[in-house]
Short mmCIF file of C-alpha atoms in Angstrom, two decimals:
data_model
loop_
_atom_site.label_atom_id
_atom_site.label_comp_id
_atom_site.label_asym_id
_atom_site.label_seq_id
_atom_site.Cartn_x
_atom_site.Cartn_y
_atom_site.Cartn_z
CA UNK A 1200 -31.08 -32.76 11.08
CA UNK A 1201 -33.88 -34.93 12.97
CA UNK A 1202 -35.78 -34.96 9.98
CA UNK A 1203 -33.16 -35.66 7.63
CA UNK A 1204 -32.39 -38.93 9.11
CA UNK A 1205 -35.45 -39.76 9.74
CA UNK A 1206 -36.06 -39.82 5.91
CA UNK A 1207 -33.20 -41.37 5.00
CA UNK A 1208 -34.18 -44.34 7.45
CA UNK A 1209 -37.38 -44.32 6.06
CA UNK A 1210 -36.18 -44.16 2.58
CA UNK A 1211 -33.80 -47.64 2.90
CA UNK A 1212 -36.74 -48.65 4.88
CA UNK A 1213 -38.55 -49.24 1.99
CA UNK A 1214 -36.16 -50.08 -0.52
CA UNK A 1215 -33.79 -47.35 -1.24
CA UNK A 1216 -30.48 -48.86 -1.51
CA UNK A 1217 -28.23 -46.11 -2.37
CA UNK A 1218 -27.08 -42.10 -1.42
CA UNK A 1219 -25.20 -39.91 -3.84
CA UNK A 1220 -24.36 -37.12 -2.26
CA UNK A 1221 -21.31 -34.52 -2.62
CA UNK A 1222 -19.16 -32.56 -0.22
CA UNK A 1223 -20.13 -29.13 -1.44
CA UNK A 1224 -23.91 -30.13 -0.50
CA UNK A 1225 -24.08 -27.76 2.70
CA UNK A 1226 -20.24 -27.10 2.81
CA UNK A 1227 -19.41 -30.46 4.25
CA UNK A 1228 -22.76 -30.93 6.44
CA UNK A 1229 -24.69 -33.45 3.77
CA UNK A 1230 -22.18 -35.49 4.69
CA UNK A 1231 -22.20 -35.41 8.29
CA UNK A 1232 -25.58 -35.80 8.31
CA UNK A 1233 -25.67 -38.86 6.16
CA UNK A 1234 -23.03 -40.09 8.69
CA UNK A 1235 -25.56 -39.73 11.45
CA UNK A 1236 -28.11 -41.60 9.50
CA UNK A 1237 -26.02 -44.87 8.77
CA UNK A 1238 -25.02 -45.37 12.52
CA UNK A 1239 -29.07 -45.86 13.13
CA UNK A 1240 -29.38 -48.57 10.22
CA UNK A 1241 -27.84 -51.68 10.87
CA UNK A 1242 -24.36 -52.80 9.10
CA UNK A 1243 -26.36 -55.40 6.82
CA UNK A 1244 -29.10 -52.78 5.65
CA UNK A 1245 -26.57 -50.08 4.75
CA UNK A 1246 -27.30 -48.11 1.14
CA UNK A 1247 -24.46 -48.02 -1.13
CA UNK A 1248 -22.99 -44.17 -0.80
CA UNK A 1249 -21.74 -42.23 -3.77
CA UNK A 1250 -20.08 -38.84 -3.27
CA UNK A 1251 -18.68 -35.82 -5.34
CA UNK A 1252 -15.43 -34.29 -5.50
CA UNK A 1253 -13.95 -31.20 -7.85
CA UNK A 1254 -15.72 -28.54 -5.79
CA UNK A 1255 -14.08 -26.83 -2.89
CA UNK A 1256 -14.77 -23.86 -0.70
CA UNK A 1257 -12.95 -21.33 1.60
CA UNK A 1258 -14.14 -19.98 5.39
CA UNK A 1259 -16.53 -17.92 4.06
CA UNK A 1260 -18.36 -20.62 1.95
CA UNK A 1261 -17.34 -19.34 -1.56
CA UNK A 1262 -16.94 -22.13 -3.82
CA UNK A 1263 -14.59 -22.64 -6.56
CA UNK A 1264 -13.09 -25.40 -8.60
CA UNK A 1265 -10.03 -27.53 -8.09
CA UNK A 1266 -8.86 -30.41 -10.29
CA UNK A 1267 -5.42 -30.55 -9.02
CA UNK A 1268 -4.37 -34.14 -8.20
CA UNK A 1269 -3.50 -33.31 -4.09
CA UNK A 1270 -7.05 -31.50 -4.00
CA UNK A 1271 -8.93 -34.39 -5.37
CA UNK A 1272 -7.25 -36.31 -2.52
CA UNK A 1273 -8.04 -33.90 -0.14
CA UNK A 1274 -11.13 -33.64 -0.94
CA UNK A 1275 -12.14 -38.07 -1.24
CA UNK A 1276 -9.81 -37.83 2.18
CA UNK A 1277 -12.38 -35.41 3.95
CA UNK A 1278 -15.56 -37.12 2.54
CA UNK A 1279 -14.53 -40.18 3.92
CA UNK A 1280 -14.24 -38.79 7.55
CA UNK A 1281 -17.63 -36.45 7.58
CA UNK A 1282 -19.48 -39.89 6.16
CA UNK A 1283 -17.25 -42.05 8.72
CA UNK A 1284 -16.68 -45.00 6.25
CA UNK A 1285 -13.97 -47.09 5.17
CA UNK A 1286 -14.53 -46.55 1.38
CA UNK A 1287 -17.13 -44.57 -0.98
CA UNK A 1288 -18.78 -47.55 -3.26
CA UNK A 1289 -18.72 -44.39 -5.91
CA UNK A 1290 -16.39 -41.35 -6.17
CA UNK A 1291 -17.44 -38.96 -9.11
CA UNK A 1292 -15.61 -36.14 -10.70
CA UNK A 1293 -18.92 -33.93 -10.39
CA UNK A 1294 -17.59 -30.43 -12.38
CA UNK A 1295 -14.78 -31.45 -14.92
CA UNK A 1296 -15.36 -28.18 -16.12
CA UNK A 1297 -16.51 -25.51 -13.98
CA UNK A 1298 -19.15 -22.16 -15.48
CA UNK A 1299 -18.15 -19.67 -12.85
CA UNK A 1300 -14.84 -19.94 -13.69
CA UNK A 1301 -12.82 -18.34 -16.57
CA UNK A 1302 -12.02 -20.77 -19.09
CA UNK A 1303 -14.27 -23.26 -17.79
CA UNK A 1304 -11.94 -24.65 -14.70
CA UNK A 1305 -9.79 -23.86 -11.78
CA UNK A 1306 -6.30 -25.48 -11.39
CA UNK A 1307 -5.57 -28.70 -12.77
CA UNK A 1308 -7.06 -31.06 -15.34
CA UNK A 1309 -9.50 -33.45 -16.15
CA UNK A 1310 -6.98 -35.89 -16.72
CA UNK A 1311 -4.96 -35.30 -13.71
CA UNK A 1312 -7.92 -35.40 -11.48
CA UNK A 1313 -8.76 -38.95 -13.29
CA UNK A 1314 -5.84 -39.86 -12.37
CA UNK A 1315 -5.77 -39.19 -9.18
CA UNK A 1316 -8.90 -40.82 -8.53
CA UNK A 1317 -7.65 -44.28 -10.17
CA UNK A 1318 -4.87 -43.99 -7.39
CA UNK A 1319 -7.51 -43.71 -4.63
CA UNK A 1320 -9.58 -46.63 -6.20
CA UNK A 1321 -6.31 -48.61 -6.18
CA UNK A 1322 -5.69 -48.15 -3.01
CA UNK A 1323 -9.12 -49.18 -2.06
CA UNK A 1324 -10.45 -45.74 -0.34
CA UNK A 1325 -13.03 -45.48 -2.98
CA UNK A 1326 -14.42 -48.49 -4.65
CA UNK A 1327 -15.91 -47.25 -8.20
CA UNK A 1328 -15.21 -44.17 -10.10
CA UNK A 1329 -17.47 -41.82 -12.19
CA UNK A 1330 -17.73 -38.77 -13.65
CA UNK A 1331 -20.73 -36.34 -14.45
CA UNK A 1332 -21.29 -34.01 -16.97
CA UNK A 1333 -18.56 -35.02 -19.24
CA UNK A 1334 -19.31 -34.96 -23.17
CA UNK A 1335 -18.84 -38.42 -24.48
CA UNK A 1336 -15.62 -37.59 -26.27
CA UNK A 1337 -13.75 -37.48 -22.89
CA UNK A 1338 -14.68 -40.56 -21.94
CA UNK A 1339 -12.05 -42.73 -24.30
CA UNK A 1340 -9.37 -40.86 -22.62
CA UNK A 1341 -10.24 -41.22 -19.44
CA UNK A 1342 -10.60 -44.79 -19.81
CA UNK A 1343 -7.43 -45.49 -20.97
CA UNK A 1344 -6.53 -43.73 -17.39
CA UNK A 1345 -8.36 -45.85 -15.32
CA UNK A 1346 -11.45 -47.41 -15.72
CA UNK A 1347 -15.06 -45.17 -15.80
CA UNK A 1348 -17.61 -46.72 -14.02
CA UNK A 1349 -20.24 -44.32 -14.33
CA UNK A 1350 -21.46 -40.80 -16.28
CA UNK A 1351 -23.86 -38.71 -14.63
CA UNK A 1352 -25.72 -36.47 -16.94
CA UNK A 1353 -28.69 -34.40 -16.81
CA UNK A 1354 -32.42 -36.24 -17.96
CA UNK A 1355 -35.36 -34.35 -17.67
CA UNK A 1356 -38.33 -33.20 -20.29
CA UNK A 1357 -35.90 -30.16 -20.46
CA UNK A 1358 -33.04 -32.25 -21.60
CA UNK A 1359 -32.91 -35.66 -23.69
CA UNK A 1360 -29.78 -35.79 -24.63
CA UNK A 1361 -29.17 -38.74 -22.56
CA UNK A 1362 -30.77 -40.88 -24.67
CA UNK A 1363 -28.59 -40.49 -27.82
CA UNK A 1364 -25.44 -40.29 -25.29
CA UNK A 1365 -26.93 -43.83 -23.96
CA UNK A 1366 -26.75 -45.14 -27.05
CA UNK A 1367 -23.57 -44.03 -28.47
CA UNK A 1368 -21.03 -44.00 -25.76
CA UNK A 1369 -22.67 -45.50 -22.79
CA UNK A 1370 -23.50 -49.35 -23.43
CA UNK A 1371 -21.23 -50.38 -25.25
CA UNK A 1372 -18.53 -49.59 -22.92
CA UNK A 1373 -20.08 -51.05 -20.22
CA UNK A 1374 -20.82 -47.53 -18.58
CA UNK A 1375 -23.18 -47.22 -15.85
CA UNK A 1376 -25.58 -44.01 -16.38
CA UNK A 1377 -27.05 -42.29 -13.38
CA UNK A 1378 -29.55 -39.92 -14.18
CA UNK A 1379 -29.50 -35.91 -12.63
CA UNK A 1380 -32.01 -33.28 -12.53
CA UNK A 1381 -34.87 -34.97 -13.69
CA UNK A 1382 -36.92 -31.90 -12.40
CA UNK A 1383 -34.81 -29.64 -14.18
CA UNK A 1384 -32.93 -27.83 -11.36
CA UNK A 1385 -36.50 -27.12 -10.07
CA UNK A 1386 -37.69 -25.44 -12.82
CA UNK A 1387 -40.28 -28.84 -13.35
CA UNK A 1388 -41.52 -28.47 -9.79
CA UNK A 1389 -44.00 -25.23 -10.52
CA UNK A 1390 -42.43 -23.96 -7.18
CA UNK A 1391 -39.66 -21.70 -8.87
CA UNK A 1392 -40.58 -18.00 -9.24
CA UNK A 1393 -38.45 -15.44 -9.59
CA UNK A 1394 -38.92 -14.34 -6.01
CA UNK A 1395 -37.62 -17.41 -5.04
CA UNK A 1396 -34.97 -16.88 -7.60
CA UNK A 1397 -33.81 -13.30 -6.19
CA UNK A 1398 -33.86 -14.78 -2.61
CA UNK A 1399 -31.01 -17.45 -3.09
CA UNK A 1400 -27.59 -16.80 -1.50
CA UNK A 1401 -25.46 -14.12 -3.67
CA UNK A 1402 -23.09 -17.35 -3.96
#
């Protein structure tokens, strides 16, 4: 933990001005770190934080996918305590669809989640909303919801796809894009074997 903050202060130190983080980081303890961190940086100095919601997880850490329009409360509800702020500058819907599930999600919808998160932007517990790894033929729906103010997608050697997405749905829309796994999950690092591979947790 000692070294965590100590690299986030040094981070906004020299320049870094925002986190993006997500609840499921750690089951929860991302957060709580990152919570830590702010109350050694003074009020004026403070990085924007963005955090992810759609992912939740049970006692014994198994993770699974929720869409539901209470859950997506829940879950903005609970960031905002572990990270001990008033309001998330950016809430993103961070698994609209969901691979270890059948079908592609748990309960609920896109949609409904969308919704739910324009209610918690109204109400001024999260300032911006976003949503990652969402094709670019979702995003004229969901803007009719409530407003998208980001899409995070994948942009690494592996993957380019960004660039035509850019392009074509992003700017002209007014859509900010924030870049994810520009080391490709790790696979760009030269670090992953697959020793390392068989050692992760089973879940």
């Amino acid at each position: 933990t000692r070294q965590s903050i100590a690299t986030i202060r040094r981070a906004v130190e020299h320049g870094i001005n925002w986190i993006d983080t997500a609840a499921v980081f750690g089951l929860g303890r991302a957060e709580t770190v990152i919570a830590k961190a702010l109350r050694q940086i003074p009020l004026r100095h403070r990085p924007l934080i963005f955090a992810r919601g759609s992912l939740v997880w049970d006692e014994l850490g198994n993770v699974s996918h929720d869409l539901t329009r209470e859950s997506i409360r829940a879950q903005a509800e609970a960031s905002l305590r572990r990270l001990q702020i008033d309001a998330i500058d950016l809430y993103q819907l961070g698994w609209p669809a969901w691979p270890a599930t059948t079908g592609g999600h748990g309960p609920g919808s896109v949609a409904e989640a969308w919704d739910a998160m324009g209610a918690l932007q109204r109400e001024g517990k999260v300032r911006f909303i976003g949503i990652s790894r969402c094709g670019a033929e979702h995003l004229l729906p969901l803007q009719a919801i409530a407003p998208v103010g980001s899409l995070t997608v994948p942009y690494s050697l592996l993957r380019r796809e960004m660039e035509d997405l850019a392009r074509a749905s992003c700017l002209d829309r007014s859509v900010g894009i924030i870049a994810c796994s520009t080391l490709g999950s790790g696979l760009l690092t030269g670090t992953m074997s697959s020793a390392r591979v068989s050692s992760l947790p089973h879940n």
